Structures are given as structure tokens and as C-alpha cells.
């Protein structure tokens, strides 16, 4: 079934302090489609992990925040685009406990567990795009 | 620069996080707290996160760090008031906060801290009588 975009916002993230307003915007959208508290928390936590990755490895970037629908379901779709170094080995990056930085390596695999749909595209030297969807009842 | 206030209450330090934490604020709290433990000789640290809606892997790591750093300086850390949705998310994320003591609310957290410290003193007394 087709995923239809109902509204679209774009936010630029270049510094640490941009994260809180971004999280608030995501929360706003999630509340609007009556997403439950637990799913909201999962979505915002996942968003927080990805925005941190973007700042840390990609020197910031752009996030598209959308309210989407598929059939009777409503959801929030977030697309994170950065022009960082890219990820050489995606399957390795998706492994629990793997990190090139000093983190715990939970970011990507943990994020995937928290959302309904997860898609990662990356090209070395060009950048990384991560798309997630959380359905209101998903 | 923004700072999260640290209150002193007898042998304990009390921190209530009421704002959305961004990374630098969390890092400042970590270093402030550890320095306060050192300066005041506090035996326990109580962190109230009941107003915190999001704990991601970074925040989880900061909480773990505070607990381990305080432990080295002879202070126990108890995290209280975690929202149920946050607990669910943390476990799915894969961050079970091992090695961090938790309690449901401030009152029980204080009880836990007191019991940990009283226990230590009892042991000291026992050792003295043995001698």
C-alpha cells in the first residue's frame, strides 16, 4: 500500500541546542495523530539517537518531518540527511555493540527496534540518509 | 551557560532534572556532580528523572557514568521516578542501566540510600567490637 505524505516540515540541525526544538516538533506531530505515550517516547528516542549520529558523524544536516498515512494508519516519517563521510559497511554498523566512535554502539540497531520502519542508505564520501516511520498504533 | 542545580541534603546530594537535556548540559551535570561529591564528601547521590520524557543511549551513558564515578569516590547513586514509557524504551533500545540503583520515587530512593549507608556503619561497629 502507498504511503501518502500529509504534511511536510524541514529542519536544519547544525548544533547541539537544535536537538531539543527538533524533538518538540516531532512530539507535536505525534500528538496530532493521537500516538500513544509509549510509541511517542520510542519515536522521539529513536529520533534523538539519529540526530545525535548526524551531528557527530555528519556535522549536522537536514531532517524532513512528515505526517504520513497508509490506508487507515497514520504515522510520523522522519528523514535524516547528512553530507558526512558515509558508512562503509552498513551491516556492521547495524550490529549491536559496534561503534567507530566512543559510544555504546546501540544507536542504529537500537533505533531500528524502536520504530515501525527503518531504511538506511549511505554512500562513502557523499553522506547518509536514514528514514524511519512510526505508525500511531505500530 | 545553563546548569542543573545540585542540592545538598545532609550526607546526600539531590538533583532534580526538570528540563530537556541536551548533550552539553548533561555533560556539565556529570562533571558538576562528581566535583560536588568530592567537595562535600557526600555519601549518596539521588537523581530524580520523573520530569524527563526521553532517555536515549547518550543520557543512559551519562547516568551510568555518574554512578560509576561516584562509586569510586565512595558515594552511591540512586535514580528515581523513571516514567514507565522511558523504562520500556530503554529496554528495547538495549540499555538496561546495569549497575545503577533505581527506586520508584524520591521517598523510596532516600530510604534505599539511607539503608546502604547505615549498613556500612553497622559493619564498621561490628568490626570494632570484634577487635
mmCIF file of N, CA and C in Angstrom, chain A residues 89-134:
data_model
loop_
_atom_site.group_PDB
_atom_site.id
_atom_site.type_symbol
_atom_site.label_atom_id
_atom_site.label_comp_id
_atom_site.label_asym_id
_atom_site.label_seq_id
_atom_site.Cartn_x
_atom_site.Cartn_y
_atom_site.Cartn_z
ATOM 1 N N UNK A 89 30.433 0.031 5.851
ATOM 2 C CA UNK A 89 29.848 -1.301 5.984
ATOM 3 C C UNK A 89 28.555 -1.209 6.783
ATOM 4 N N UNK A 90 27.437 -1.143 6.075
ATOM 5 C CA UNK A 90 26.153 -0.903 6.751
ATOM 6 C C UNK A 90 25.764 -2.072 7.656
ATOM 7 N N UNK A 91 26.037 -3.306 7.195
ATOM 8 C CA UNK A 91 25.617 -4.443 8.028
ATOM 9 C C UNK A 91 26.400 -4.464 9.343
ATOM 10 N N UNK A 92 27.650 -4.002 9.308
ATOM 11 C CA UNK A 92 28.453 -3.918 10.534
ATOM 12 C C UNK A 92 27.914 -2.813 11.452
ATOM 13 N N UNK A 93 27.535 -1.679 10.826
ATOM 14 C CA UNK A 93 27.012 -0.549 11.603
ATOM 15 C C UNK A 93 25.685 -0.899 12.270
ATOM 16 N N UNK A 94 24.957 -1.874 11.695
ATOM 17 C CA UNK A 94 23.667 -2.262 12.254
ATOM 18 C C UNK A 94 23.805 -3.321 13.348
ATOM 19 N N UNK A 95 25.037 -3.732 13.635
ATOM 20 C CA UNK A 95 25.270 -4.752 14.652
ATOM 21 C C UNK A 95 25.261 -4.139 16.048
ATOM 22 N N UNK A 96 24.641 -4.809 17.012
ATOM 23 C CA UNK A 96 24.652 -4.339 18.392
ATOM 24 C C UNK A 96 26.081 -4.292 18.917
ATOM 25 N N UNK A 97 26.420 -3.155 19.524
ATOM 26 C CA UNK A 97 27.723 -3.077 20.183
ATOM 27 C C UNK A 97 28.857 -2.621 19.299
ATOM 28 N N UNK A 98 28.556 -2.357 18.006
ATOM 29 C CA UNK A 98 29.621 -1.894 17.140
ATOM 30 C C UNK A 98 29.618 -0.370 17.079
ATOM 31 N N UNK A 99 30.783 0.242 17.229
ATOM 32 C CA UNK A 99 30.874 1.687 17.129
ATOM 33 C C UNK A 99 32.267 2.101 16.690
ATOM 34 N N UNK A 100 32.326 3.085 15.791
ATOM 35 C CA UNK A 100 33.634 3.636 15.438
ATOM 36 C C UNK A 100 33.962 4.796 16.366
ATOM 37 N N UNK A 101 32.925 5.361 16.988
ATOM 38 C CA UNK A 101 33.124 6.450 17.946
ATOM 39 C C UNK A 101 33.324 5.859 19.329
ATOM 40 N N UNK A 102 33.050 6.686 20.333
ATOM 41 C CA UNK A 102 33.267 6.209 21.697
ATOM 42 C C UNK A 102 31.957 5.806 22.358
ATOM 43 N N UNK A 103 30.911 5.618 21.555
ATOM 44 C CA UNK A 103 29.607 5.350 22.153
ATOM 45 C C UNK A 103 29.443 3.854 22.438
ATOM 46 N N UNK A 104 28.254 3.481 22.877
ATOM 47 C CA UNK A 104 27.998 2.088 23.220
ATOM 48 C C UNK A 104 27.688 1.256 21.984
ATOM 49 N N UNK A 105 27.472 1.917 20.860
ATOM 50 C CA UNK A 105 27.153 1.185 19.636
ATOM 51 C C UNK A 105 25.721 0.669 19.618
ATOM 52 N N UNK A 106 24.841 1.333 20.353
ATOM 53 C CA UNK A 106 23.430 0.903 20.374
ATOM 54 C C UNK A 106 22.592 1.712 19.399
ATOM 55 N N UNK A 107 23.137 2.847 18.958
ATOM 56 C CA UNK A 107 22.364 3.823 18.183
ATOM 57 C C UNK A 107 21.539 3.236 17.065
ATOM 58 N N UNK A 108 22.189 2.694 16.036
ATOM 59 C CA UNK A 108 21.433 2.240 14.860
ATOM 60 C C UNK A 108 20.586 0.997 15.128
ATOM 61 N N UNK A 109 21.177 -0.083 15.647
ATOM 62 C CA UNK A 109 20.330 -1.265 15.892
ATOM 63 C C UNK A 109 19.233 -0.992 16.912
ATOM 64 N N UNK A 110 19.537 -0.200 17.946
ATOM 65 C CA UNK A 110 18.544 0.148 18.965
ATOM 66 C C UNK A 110 17.414 0.950 18.353
ATOM 67 N N UNK A 111 17.785 1.897 17.506
ATOM 68 C CA UNK A 111 16.794 2.739 16.851
ATOM 69 C C UNK A 111 15.844 1.903 16.005
ATOM 70 N N UNK A 112 16.417 0.955 15.278
ATOM 71 C CA UNK A 112 15.597 0.109 14.408
ATOM 72 C C UNK A 112 14.543 -0.647 15.218
ATOM 73 N N UNK A 113 14.941 -1.090 16.419
ATOM 74 C CA UNK A 113 13.990 -1.819 17.267
ATOM 75 C C UNK A 113 12.844 -0.935 17.740
ATOM 76 N N UNK A 114 13.090 0.377 17.825
ATOM 77 C CA UNK A 114 12.088 1.286 18.392
ATOM 78 C C UNK A 114 11.033 1.756 17.384
ATOM 79 N N UNK A 115 11.303 1.610 16.101
ATOM 80 C CA UNK A 115 10.388 2.177 15.107
ATOM 81 C C UNK A 115 9.707 1.084 14.272
ATOM 82 N N UNK A 116 8.708 1.483 13.472
ATOM 83 C CA UNK A 116 7.980 0.511 12.650
ATOM 84 C C UNK A 116 8.743 0.203 11.363
ATOM 85 N N UNK A 117 9.307 1.236 10.762
ATOM 86 C CA UNK A 117 10.062 1.016 9.522
ATOM 87 C C UNK A 117 11.360 1.781 9.572
ATOM 88 N N UNK A 118 12.401 1.176 9.000
ATOM 89 C CA UNK A 118 13.745 1.755 9.091
ATOM 90 C C UNK A 118 14.462 1.509 7.774
ATOM 91 N N UNK A 119 15.017 2.569 7.200
ATOM 92 C CA UNK A 119 15.747 2.395 5.946
ATOM 93 C C UNK A 119 17.003 3.263 5.962
ATOM 94 N N UNK A 120 18.136 2.643 5.696
ATOM 95 C CA UNK A 120 19.401 3.378 5.741
ATOM 96 C C UNK A 120 20.101 3.275 4.398
ATOM 97 N N UNK A 121 20.430 4.459 3.841
ATOM 98 C CA UNK A 121 21.193 4.467 2.584
ATOM 99 C C UNK A 121 22.431 5.330 2.817
ATOM 100 N N UNK A 122 23.558 4.841 2.326
ATOM 101 C CA UNK A 122 24.774 5.601 2.560
ATOM 102 C C UNK A 122 25.759 5.413 1.429
ATOM 103 N N UNK A 123 26.456 6.478 1.110
ATOM 104 C CA UNK A 123 27.489 6.389 0.090
ATOM 105 C C UNK A 123 28.755 6.998 0.675
ATOM 106 N N UNK A 124 29.841 6.223 0.655
ATOM 107 C CA UNK A 124 31.085 6.717 1.259
ATOM 108 C C UNK A 124 31.530 8.001 0.559
ATOM 109 N N UNK A 125 31.838 9.006 1.359
ATOM 110 C CA UNK A 125 32.302 10.275 0.821
ATOM 111 C C UNK A 125 31.173 11.231 0.454
ATOM 112 N N UNK A 126 29.936 10.718 0.418
ATOM 113 C CA UNK A 126 28.827 11.591 -0.007
ATOM 114 C C UNK A 126 27.825 11.889 1.099
ATOM 115 N N UNK A 127 27.579 10.895 1.946
ATOM 116 C CA UNK A 127 26.636 11.152 3.027
ATOM 117 C C UNK A 127 25.718 9.975 3.313
ATOM 118 N N UNK A 128 24.850 10.197 4.295
ATOM 119 C CA UNK A 128 23.973 9.131 4.761
ATOM 120 C C UNK A 128 22.547 9.657 4.856
ATOM 121 N N UNK A 129 21.589 8.824 4.479
ATOM 122 C CA UNK A 129 20.176 9.162 4.645
ATOM 123 C C UNK A 129 19.495 8.037 5.416
ATOM 124 N N UNK A 130 18.840 8.405 6.502
ATOM 125 C CA UNK A 130 18.113 7.418 7.290
ATOM 126 C C UNK A 130 16.645 7.824 7.314
ATOM 127 N N UNK A 131 15.756 6.876 7.010
ATOM 128 C CA UNK A 131 14.331 7.146 7.030
ATOM 129 C C UNK A 131 13.672 6.228 8.060
ATOM 130 N N UNK A 132 12.874 6.807 8.941
ATOM 131 C CA UNK A 132 12.118 5.973 9.877
ATOM 132 C C UNK A 132 10.638 6.354 9.826
ATOM 133 N N UNK A 133 9.793 5.372 10.078
ATOM 134 C CA UNK A 133 8.354 5.639 10.234
ATOM 135 C C UNK A 133 7.901 4.979 11.538
ATOM 136 N N UNK A 134 7.104 5.702 12.291
ATOM 137 C CA UNK A 134 6.431 5.094 13.440
ATOM 138 C C UNK A 134 4.939 5.280 13.219
#
